[in-house]
Amino acid sequence: MARLSTHVLDTMHGKPAAGVTIELYALDGDARRLVKTVTTNADGRTDAPLLAGEAYKPGQYELVFHIGAYFRGLGVTLPSPGFLDIVPLRFAMAEADGHYHVPLLASPWSYSTYRGS
């Protein structure tokens, strides 16, 4: 089944990032439409795919990770303003029957992503 999923890893502490707010937007040219807002569970994952079945459509999307709030919530001392606060990731899904997994590995000072499986 075609689907979009994500997870967040806290590379500062070497653990899954629980409680990160993530927004998913569908992009159409300059237009940006909020599809859903979710929060990661204890495993740093969402409880269900972000898109699946009929909700899954190829196109351009943006995931917005509220990583600064996550680290502040853990009591990490951050400068004001923090170096990273909100991390947007824009990507495209071309395969009508694909599984796109777009994780975020983050610390207060860096992040990376990749297309996972």
Tab-separated table of N, CA, C and O in Angstrom:
chain	number	residue	atom	x	y	z
A	1	MET	N	0.843	-1.184	0.000
A	1	MET	CA	0.000	0.000	0.000
A	1	MET	C	0.884	1.240	0.000
A	1	MET	O	1.857	1.342	0.750
A	2	ALA	N	0.550	2.205	-0.831
A	2	ALA	CA	1.278	3.470	-0.896
A	2	ALA	C	1.095	4.218	0.416
A	2	ALA	O	0.011	4.235	0.990
A	3	ARG	N	2.223	4.826	0.882
A	3	ARG	CA	2.106	5.578	2.138
A	3	ARG	C	3.291	6.518	2.315
A	3	ARG	O	4.338	6.345	1.709
A	4	LEU	N	3.074	7.498	3.186
A	4	LEU	CA	4.108	8.426	3.624
A	4	LEU	C	4.229	8.287	5.128
A	4	LEU	O	3.219	8.342	5.847
A	5	SER	N	5.462	8.101	5.615
A	5	SER	CA	5.699	7.992	7.053
A	5	SER	C	6.938	8.788	7.421
A	5	SER	O	7.707	9.210	6.561
A	6	THR	N	7.129	8.997	8.719
A	6	THR	CA	8.282	9.726	9.222
A	6	THR	C	8.619	9.253	10.624
A	6	THR	O	7.811	8.565	11.268
A	7	HIS	N	9.780	9.610	11.088
A	7	HIS	CA	10.135	9.487	12.497
A	7	HIS	C	11.220	10.511	12.790
A	7	HIS	O	11.811	11.081	11.878
A	8	VAL	N	11.427	10.779	14.079
A	8	VAL	CA	12.419	11.776	14.494
A	8	VAL	C	13.366	11.130	15.489
A	8	VAL	O	12.926	10.518	16.469
A	9	LEU	N	14.667	11.282	15.230
A	9	LEU	CA	15.690	10.801	16.150
A	9	LEU	C	16.432	11.996	16.737
A	9	LEU	O	16.827	12.908	16.016
A	10	ASP	N	16.594	11.980	18.048
A	10	ASP	CA	17.328	12.998	18.796
A	10	ASP	C	18.791	12.571	18.808
A	10	ASP	O	19.172	11.674	19.559
A	11	THR	N	19.624	13.201	17.960
A	11	THR	CA	21.026	12.801	17.874
A	11	THR	C	21.862	13.398	19.004
A	11	THR	O	22.981	12.944	19.233
A	12	MET	N	21.323	14.355	19.736
A	12	MET	CA	22.035	14.899	20.898
A	12	MET	C	22.059	13.883	22.034
A	12	MET	O	23.070	13.706	22.706
A	13	HIS	N	20.918	13.211	22.223
A	13	HIS	CA	20.786	12.263	23.325
A	13	HIS	C	20.825	10.805	22.870
A	13	HIS	O	20.788	9.903	23.697
A	14	GLY	N	20.861	10.576	21.564
A	14	GLY	CA	20.922	9.216	21.043
A	14	GLY	C	19.676	8.407	21.315
A	14	GLY	O	19.753	7.245	21.719
A	15	LYS	N	18.493	9.009	21.073
A	15	LYS	CA	17.234	8.313	21.354
A	15	LYS	C	16.140	8.822	20.423
A	15	LYS	O	16.290	9.877	19.802
A	16	PRO	N	15.023	8.106	20.357
A	16	PRO	CA	13.881	8.615	19.601
A	16	PRO	C	13.373	9.908	20.245
A	16	PRO	O	13.461	10.082	21.461
A	17	ALA	N	12.873	10.806	19.423
A	17	ALA	CA	12.372	12.095	19.901
A	17	ALA	C	10.857	12.019	20.072
A	17	ALA	O	10.103	12.103	19.109
A	18	ALA	N	10.413	11.835	21.302
A	18	ALA	CA	8.978	11.762	21.618
A	18	ALA	C	8.421	13.155	21.847
A	18	ALA	O	9.077	13.996	22.464
A	19	GLY	N	7.227	13.406	21.342
A	19	GLY	CA	6.542	14.669	21.598
A	19	GLY	C	6.868	15.782	20.622
A	19	GLY	O	6.588	16.944	20.903
A	20	VAL	N	7.434	15.450	19.464
A	20	VAL	CA	7.729	16.469	18.450
A	20	VAL	C	6.464	16.718	17.622
A	20	VAL	O	5.879	15.783	17.083
A	21	THR	N	6.072	17.973	17.518
A	21	THR	CA	4.944	18.342	16.663
A	21	THR	C	5.424	18.418	15.220
A	21	THR	O	6.474	19.007	14.938
A	22	ILE	N	4.654	17.802	14.330
A	22	ILE	CA	4.978	17.783	12.903
A	22	ILE	C	3.731	18.199	12.133
A	22	ILE	O	2.639	17.680	12.375
A	23	GLU	N	3.922	19.121	11.192
A	23	GLU	CA	2.837	19.513	10.294
A	23	GLU	C	3.167	19.009	8.894
A	23	GLU	O	4.321	19.079	8.461
A	24	LEU	N	2.168	18.503	8.204
A	24	LEU	CA	2.308	18.068	6.823
A	24	LEU	C	1.502	19.015	5.947
A	24	LEU	O	0.313	19.233	6.195
A	25	TYR	N	2.174	19.584	4.940
A	25	TYR	CA	1.533	20.476	3.980
A	25	TYR	C	1.622	19.878	2.586
A	25	TYR	O	2.649	19.302	2.222
A	26	ALA	N	0.564	20.043	1.805
A	26	ALA	CA	0.585	19.743	0.375
A	26	ALA	C	0.924	21.047	-0.336
A	26	ALA	O	0.391	22.107	0.025
A	27	LEU	N	1.803	20.977	-1.318
A	27	LEU	CA	2.231	22.163	-2.054
A	27	LEU	C	1.702	22.113	-3.473
A	27	LEU	O	1.699	21.063	-4.111
A	28	ASP	N	1.255	23.271	-3.946
A	28	ASP	CA	0.785	23.400	-5.332
A	28	ASP	C	1.238	24.763	-5.819
A	28	ASP	O	0.571	25.764	-5.549
A	29	GLY	N	2.406	24.802	-6.468
A	29	GLY	CA	2.986	26.094	-6.842
A	29	GLY	C	3.330	26.872	-5.580
A	29	GLY	O	4.022	26.363	-4.701
A	30	ASP	N	2.802	28.085	-5.467
A	30	ASP	CA	3.023	28.904	-4.275
A	30	ASP	C	2.015	28.608	-3.170
A	30	ASP	O	2.149	29.111	-2.052
A	31	ALA	N	0.999	27.827	-3.466
A	31	ALA	CA	-0.037	27.506	-2.467
A	31	ALA	C	0.453	26.396	-1.550
A	31	ALA	O	1.112	25.445	-1.978
A	32	ARG	N	0.101	26.517	-0.286
A	32	ARG	CA	0.522	25.566	0.754
A	32	ARG	C	-0.716	25.249	1.596
A	32	ARG	O	-1.292	26.140	2.206
A	33	ARG	N	-1.135	23.969	1.609
A	33	ARG	CA	-2.351	23.567	2.320
A	33	ARG	C	-1.991	22.581	3.432
A	33	ARG	O	-1.389	21.547	3.176
A	34	LEU	N	-2.404	22.926	4.664
A	34	LEU	CA	-2.164	22.029	5.793
A	34	LEU	C	-3.007	20.771	5.625
A	34	LEU	O	-4.225	20.849	5.479
A	35	VAL	N	-2.350	19.625	5.649
A	35	VAL	CA	-3.035	18.339	5.527
A	35	VAL	C	-3.331	17.766	6.898
A	35	VAL	O	-4.432	17.310	7.166
A	36	LYS	N	-2.321	17.804	7.797
A	36	LYS	CA	-2.535	17.313	9.153
A	36	LYS	C	-1.406	17.742	10.059
A	36	LYS	O	-0.321	18.082	9.603
A	37	THR	N	-1.684	17.700	11.352
A	37	THR	CA	-0.701	17.954	12.393
A	37	THR	C	-0.686	16.734	13.298
A	37	THR	O	-1.743	16.249	13.703
A	38	VAL	N	0.520	16.228	13.600
A	38	VAL	CA	0.678	15.040	14.436
A	38	VAL	C	1.785	15.286	15.456
A	38	VAL	O	2.538	16.251	15.343
A	39	THR	N	1.878	14.399	16.423
A	39	THR	CA	2.938	14.440	17.433
A	39	THR	C	3.562	13.058	17.506
A	39	THR	O	2.846	12.052	17.491
A	40	THR	N	4.891	13.022	17.609
A	40	THR	CA	5.568	11.732	17.672
A	40	THR	C	5.307	11.027	18.998
A	40	THR	O	5.153	11.656	20.038
A	41	ASN	N	5.282	9.707	18.941
A	41	ASN	CA	5.053	8.880	20.132
A	41	ASN	C	6.392	8.570	20.818
A	41	ASN	O	7.430	9.113	20.448
A	42	ALA	N	6.376	7.690	21.788
A	42	ALA	CA	7.578	7.363	22.574
A	42	ALA	C	8.701	6.788	21.718
A	42	ALA	O	9.873	6.868	22.096
A	43	ASP	N	8.359	6.237	20.553
A	43	ASP	CA	9.361	5.674	19.649
A	43	ASP	C	9.824	6.689	18.606
A	43	ASP	O	10.532	6.336	17.663
A	44	GLY	N	9.394	7.954	18.742
A	44	GLY	CA	9.764	8.989	17.784
A	44	GLY	C	9.027	8.891	16.462
A	44	GLY	O	9.358	9.565	15.502
A	45	ARG	N	7.988	8.059	16.419
A	45	ARG	CA	7.215	7.836	15.198
A	45	ARG	C	5.800	8.370	15.363
A	45	ARG	O	5.359	8.643	16.473
A	46	THR	N	5.094	8.457	14.255
A	46	THR	CA	3.674	8.789	14.339
A	46	THR	C	2.905	7.487	14.519
A	46	THR	O	3.380	6.417	14.124
A	47	ASP	N	1.742	7.568	15.110
A	47	ASP	CA	0.963	6.353	15.384
A	47	ASP	C	0.420	5.701	14.119
A	47	ASP	O	0.100	4.513	14.129
A	48	ALA	N	0.319	6.463	13.055
A	48	ALA	CA	-0.179	5.953	11.774
A	48	ALA	C	0.572	6.672	10.663
A	48	ALA	O	1.166	7.736	10.897
A	49	PRO	N	0.574	6.124	9.454
A	49	PRO	CA	1.200	6.839	8.340
A	49	PRO	C	0.595	8.238	8.183
A	49	PRO	O	-0.581	8.459	8.505
A	50	LEU	N	1.383	9.165	7.694
A	50	LEU	CA	0.875	10.519	7.456
A	50	LEU	C	-0.126	10.531	6.303
A	50	LEU	O	-1.114	11.257	6.339
A	51	LEU	N	0.150	9.738	5.292
A	51	LEU	CA	-0.759	9.551	4.166
A	51	LEU	C	-0.758	8.067	3.830
A	51	LEU	O	0.296	7.440	3.835
A	52	ALA	N	-1.921	7.535	3.519
A	52	ALA	CA	-2.027	6.131	3.126
A	52	ALA	C	-3.309	5.932	2.337
A	52	ALA	O	-4.258	6.712	2.468
A	53	GLY	N	-3.315	4.872	1.541
A	53	GLY	CA	-4.524	4.533	0.788
A	53	GLY	C	-4.948	5.661	-0.128
A	53	GLY	O	-4.135	6.255	-0.829
A	54	GLU	N	-6.230	6.002	-0.104
A	54	GLU	CA	-6.766	7.035	-0.985
A	54	GLU	C	-6.258	8.433	-0.639
A	54	GLU	O	-6.265	9.324	-1.483
A	55	ALA	N	-5.809	8.650	0.592
A	55	ALA	CA	-5.282	9.959	0.988
A	55	ALA	C	-3.905	10.218	0.368
A	55	ALA	O	-3.486	11.368	0.234
A	56	TYR	N	-3.200	9.147	-0.007
A	56	TYR	CA	-1.867	9.263	-0.593
A	56	TYR	C	-1.984	9.686	-2.050
A	56	TYR	O	-2.674	9.048	-2.835
A	57	LYS	N	-1.310	10.778	-2.386
A	57	LYS	CA	-1.281	11.238	-3.768
A	57	LYS	C	0.121	11.731	-4.086
A	57	LYS	O	0.720	12.463	-3.292
A	58	PRO	N	0.682	11.337	-5.229
A	58	PRO	CA	1.978	11.888	-5.621
A	58	PRO	C	1.892	13.414	-5.694
A	58	PRO	O	0.820	13.974	-5.934
A	59	GLY	N	3.008	14.055	-5.474
A	59	GLY	CA	3.048	15.515	-5.536
A	59	GLY	C	4.144	16.062	-4.658
A	59	GLY	O	5.008	15.319	-4.167
A	60	GLN	N	4.110	17.364	-4.448
A	60	GLN	CA	5.099	18.032	-3.624
A	60	GLN	C	4.514	18.302	-2.246
A	60	GLN	O	3.362	18.731	-2.122
A	61	TYR	N	5.337	18.062	-1.223
A	61	TYR	CA	4.896	18.185	0.163
A	61	TYR	C	5.969	18.869	1.005
A	61	TYR	O	7.125	18.980	0.591
A	62	GLU	N	5.564	19.277	2.177
A	62	GLU	CA	6.492	19.841	3.147
A	62	GLU	C	6.153	19.294	4.526
A	62	GLU	O	4.988	19.321	4.943
A	63	LEU	N	7.159	18.773	5.190
A	63	LEU	CA	7.036	18.396	6.599
A	63	LEU	C	7.696	19.498	7.416
A	63	LEU	O	8.811	19.926	7.087
A	64	VAL	N	7.018	19.955	8.463
A	64	VAL	CA	7.543	21.009	9.323
A	64	VAL	C	7.684	20.422	10.725
A	64	VAL	O	6.688	20.066	11.360
A	65	PHE	N	8.925	20.310	11.170
A	65	PHE	CA	9.238	19.713	12.471
A	65	PHE	C	9.533	20.822	13.483
A	65	PHE	O	10.404	21.662	13.241
A	66	HIS	N	8.839	20.811	14.608
A	66	HIS	CA	9.034	21.813	15.662
A	66	HIS	C	10.086	21.297	16.642
A	66	HIS	O	9.780	20.924	17.770
A	67	ILE	N	11.332	21.334	16.187
A	67	ILE	CA	12.417	20.702	16.923
A	67	ILE	C	12.917	21.568	18.079
A	67	ILE	O	13.358	21.044	19.107
A	68	GLY	N	12.873	22.871	17.940
A	68	GLY	CA	13.292	23.762	19.031
A	68	GLY	C	12.441	23.568	20.265
A	68	GLY	O	12.960	23.481	21.393
A	69	ALA	N	11.134	23.478	20.093
A	69	ALA	CA	10.227	23.258	21.226
A	69	ALA	C	10.516	21.922	21.894
A	69	ALA	O	10.433	21.805	23.124
A	70	TYR	N	10.862	20.922	21.103
A	70	TYR	CA	11.201	19.616	21.660
A	70	TYR	C	12.409	19.731	22.591
A	70	TYR	O	12.371	19.263	23.731
A	71	PHE	N	13.496	20.336	22.120
A	71	PHE	CA	14.701	20.434	22.951
A	71	PHE	C	14.486	21.347	24.159
A	71	PHE	O	14.958	21.040	25.258
A	72	ARG	N	13.748	22.436	23.990
A	72	ARG	CA	13.439	23.293	25.145
A	72	ARG	C	12.621	22.512	26.172
A	72	ARG	O	12.828	22.647	27.378
A	73	GLY	N	11.708	21.667	25.704
A	73	GLY	CA	10.889	20.851	26.598
A	73	GLY	C	11.706	19.851	27.402
A	73	GLY	O	11.300	19.448	28.492
A	74	LEU	N	12.859	19.457	26.876
A	74	LEU	CA	13.753	18.560	27.607
A	74	LEU	C	14.648	19.313	28.594
A	74	LEU	O	15.425	18.704	29.319
A	75	GLY	N	14.567	20.630	28.574
A	75	GLY	CA	15.404	21.428	29.458
A	75	GLY	C	16.778	21.739	28.907
A	75	GLY	O	17.662	22.179	29.649
A	76	VAL	N	16.978	21.516	27.603
A	76	VAL	CA	18.259	21.836	26.985
A	76	VAL	C	18.410	23.357	26.957
A	76	VAL	O	17.504	24.073	26.529
A	77	THR	N	19.537	23.862	27.436
A	77	THR	CA	19.802	25.292	27.405
A	77	THR	C	20.173	25.692	25.986
A	77	THR	O	21.163	25.197	25.433
A	78	LEU	N	19.351	26.555	25.417
A	78	LEU	CA	19.551	27.001	24.043
A	78	LEU	C	19.730	28.510	24.024
A	78	LEU	O	19.187	29.212	24.880
A	79	PRO	N	20.480	29.033	23.060
A	79	PRO	CA	20.569	30.485	22.933
A	79	PRO	C	19.211	31.044	22.515
A	79	PRO	O	18.335	30.307	22.067
A	80	SER	N	19.046	32.329	22.665
A	80	SER	CA	17.790	32.957	22.262
A	80	SER	C	18.086	34.009	21.204
A	80	SER	O	18.785	34.974	21.505
A	81	PRO	N	17.639	33.854	20.006
A	81	PRO	CA	16.869	32.711	19.510
A	81	PRO	C	17.773	31.495	19.281
A	81	PRO	O	18.976	31.636	19.092
A	82	GLY	N	17.155	30.330	19.308
A	82	GLY	CA	17.898	29.090	19.070
A	82	GLY	C	18.359	28.989	17.622
A	82	GLY	O	17.744	29.564	16.727
A	83	PHE	N	19.447	28.267	17.415
A	83	PHE	CA	19.978	28.095	16.061
A	83	PHE	C	18.949	27.418	15.158
A	83	PHE	O	18.689	27.865	14.053
A	84	LEU	N	18.371	26.309	15.605
A	84	LEU	CA	17.281	25.634	14.887
A	84	LEU	C	16.036	25.691	15.740
A	84	LEU	O	16.080	25.410	16.928
A	85	ASP	N	14.927	26.047	15.132
A	85	ASP	CA	13.661	26.064	15.846
A	85	ASP	C	12.659	25.208	15.080
A	85	ASP	O	12.282	24.138	15.506
A	86	ILE	N	12.302	25.684	13.921
A	86	ILE	CA	11.367	24.961	13.058
A	86	ILE	C	12.134	24.508	11.823
A	86	ILE	O	12.781	25.315	11.155
A	87	VAL	N	12.074	23.202	11.536
A	87	VAL	CA	12.819	22.633	10.408
A	87	VAL	C	11.827	22.209	9.328
A	87	VAL	O	11.069	21.250	9.524
A	88	PRO	N	11.809	22.919	8.184
A	88	PRO	CA	10.955	22.516	7.065
A	88	PRO	C	11.712	21.609	6.100
A	88	PRO	O	12.878	21.864	5.786
A	89	LEU	N	11.068	20.548	5.662
A	89	LEU	CA	11.646	19.652	4.656
A	89	LEU	C	10.676	19.567	3.481
A	89	LEU	O	9.561	19.070	3.627
A	90	ARG	N	11.121	20.026	2.328
A	90	ARG	CA	10.299	19.932	1.117
A	90	ARG	C	10.791	18.769	0.280
A	90	ARG	O	11.992	18.583	0.100
A	91	PHE	N	9.860	18.003	-0.226
A	91	PHE	CA	10.192	16.819	-1.010
A	91	PHE	C	9.044	16.518	-1.954
A	91	PHE	O	7.948	17.073	-1.812
A	92	ALA	N	9.306	15.635	-2.913
A	92	ALA	CA	8.275	15.239	-3.871
A	92	ALA	C	8.130	13.727	-3.862
A	92	ALA	O	9.104	13.004	-3.672
A	93	MET	N	6.916	13.286	-4.042
A	93	MET	CA	6.621	11.852	-4.173
A	93	MET	C	6.127	11.624	-5.601
A	93	MET	O	5.097	12.172	-5.985
A	94	ALA	N	6.879	10.842	-6.369
A	94	ALA	CA	6.551	10.621	-7.773
A	94	ALA	C	5.835	9.300	-8.008
A	94	ALA	O	5.089	9.164	-8.979
A	95	GLU	N	6.069	8.321	-7.144
A	95	GLU	CA	5.540	6.979	-7.359
A	95	GLU	C	4.113	6.861	-6.798
A	95	GLU	O	3.893	7.060	-5.616
A	96	ALA	N	3.177	6.493	-7.671
A	96	ALA	CA	1.779	6.373	-7.250
A	96	ALA	C	1.564	5.256	-6.242
A	96	ALA	O	0.614	5.294	-5.461
A	97	ASP	N	2.450	4.269	-6.222
A	97	ASP	CA	2.301	3.147	-5.295
A	97	ASP	C	3.515	3.024	-4.375
A	97	ASP	O	3.809	1.960	-3.858
A	98	GLY	N	4.209	4.132	-4.137
A	98	GLY	CA	5.452	4.102	-3.369
A	98	GLY	C	5.257	4.163	-1.866
A	98	GLY	O	4.202	4.504	-1.363
A	99	HIS	N	6.319	3.783	-1.168
A	99	HIS	CA	6.406	4.019	0.273
A	99	HIS	C	7.521	5.031	0.463
A	99	HIS	O	8.684	4.743	0.192
A	100	TYR	N	7.148	6.197	0.895
A	100	TYR	CA	8.105	7.259	1.173
A	100	TYR	C	8.213	7.403	2.684
A	100	TYR	O	7.219	7.675	3.364
A	101	HIS	N	9.401	7.204	3.190
A	101	HIS	CA	9.673	7.382	4.615
A	101	HIS	C	10.696	8.510	4.706
A	101	HIS	O	11.798	8.397	4.152
A	102	VAL	N	10.324	9.606	5.378
A	102	VAL	CA	11.151	10.809	5.431
A	102	VAL	C	11.458	11.124	6.893
A	102	VAL	O	10.725	11.853	7.549
A	103	PRO	N	12.540	10.556	7.426
A	103	PRO	CA	12.888	10.785	8.826
A	103	PRO	C	13.695	12.069	9.013
A	103	PRO	O	14.274	12.604	8.062
A	104	LEU	N	13.730	12.536	10.253
A	104	LEU	CA	14.565	13.671	10.630
A	104	LEU	C	15.474	13.230	11.766
A	104	LEU	O	14.998	12.683	12.763
A	105	LEU	N	16.772	13.436	11.598
A	105	LEU	CA	17.758	13.216	12.653
A	105	LEU	C	18.201	14.610	13.068
A	105	LEU	O	18.679	15.377	12.223
A	106	ALA	N	18.038	14.964	14.347
A	106	ALA	CA	18.238	16.361	14.731
A	106	ALA	C	18.907	16.521	16.083
A	106	ALA	O	18.721	15.706	17.000
A	107	SER	N	19.657	17.602	16.186
A	107	SER	CA	20.180	18.122	17.442
A	107	SER	C	19.805	19.607	17.444
A	107	SER	O	19.235	20.088	16.461
A	108	PRO	N	20.129	20.346	18.495
A	108	PRO	CA	19.830	21.780	18.463
A	108	PRO	C	20.648	22.546	17.420
A	108	PRO	O	20.362	23.702	17.132
A	109	TRP	N	21.689	21.901	16.833
A	109	TRP	CA	22.600	22.592	15.926
A	109	TRP	C	22.686	21.996	14.534
A	109	TRP	O	23.368	22.554	13.665
A	110	SER	N	22.046	20.862	14.298
A	110	SER	CA	22.138	20.258	12.967
A	110	SER	C	20.974	19.304	12.742
A	110	SER	O	20.310	18.867	13.682
A	111	TYR	N	20.750	18.993	11.460
A	111	TYR	CA	19.758	17.972	11.108
A	111	TYR	C	20.132	17.349	9.772
A	111	TYR	O	20.879	17.924	8.990
A	112	SER	N	19.594	16.158	9.555
A	112	SER	CA	19.741	15.496	8.265
A	112	SER	C	18.497	14.664	8.013
A	112	SER	O	17.718	14.378	8.939
A	113	THR	N	18.332	14.274	6.771
A	113	THR	CA	17.191	13.456	6.379
A	113	THR	C	17.614	12.573	5.216
A	113	THR	O	18.706	12.725	4.661
A	114	TYR	N	16.762	11.659	4.853
A	114	TYR	CA	17.009	10.768	3.722
A	114	TYR	C	15.690	10.108	3.367
A	114	TYR	O	14.730	10.172	4.140
A	115	ARG	N	15.636	9.469	2.224
A	115	ARG	CA	14.457	8.670	1.897
A	115	ARG	C	14.713	7.276	2.428
A	115	ARG	O	15.547	6.536	1.929
A	116	GLY	N	13.994	6.921	3.453
A	116	GLY	CA	14.142	5.612	4.080
A	116	GLY	C	13.211	4.596	3.460
A	116	GLY	O	12.538	4.848	2.470
A	117	SER	N	13.147	3.452	4.096
A	117	SER	CA	12.290	2.377	3.586
A	117	SER	C	11.248	2.002	4.626
A	117	SER	O	11.304	2.392	5.753
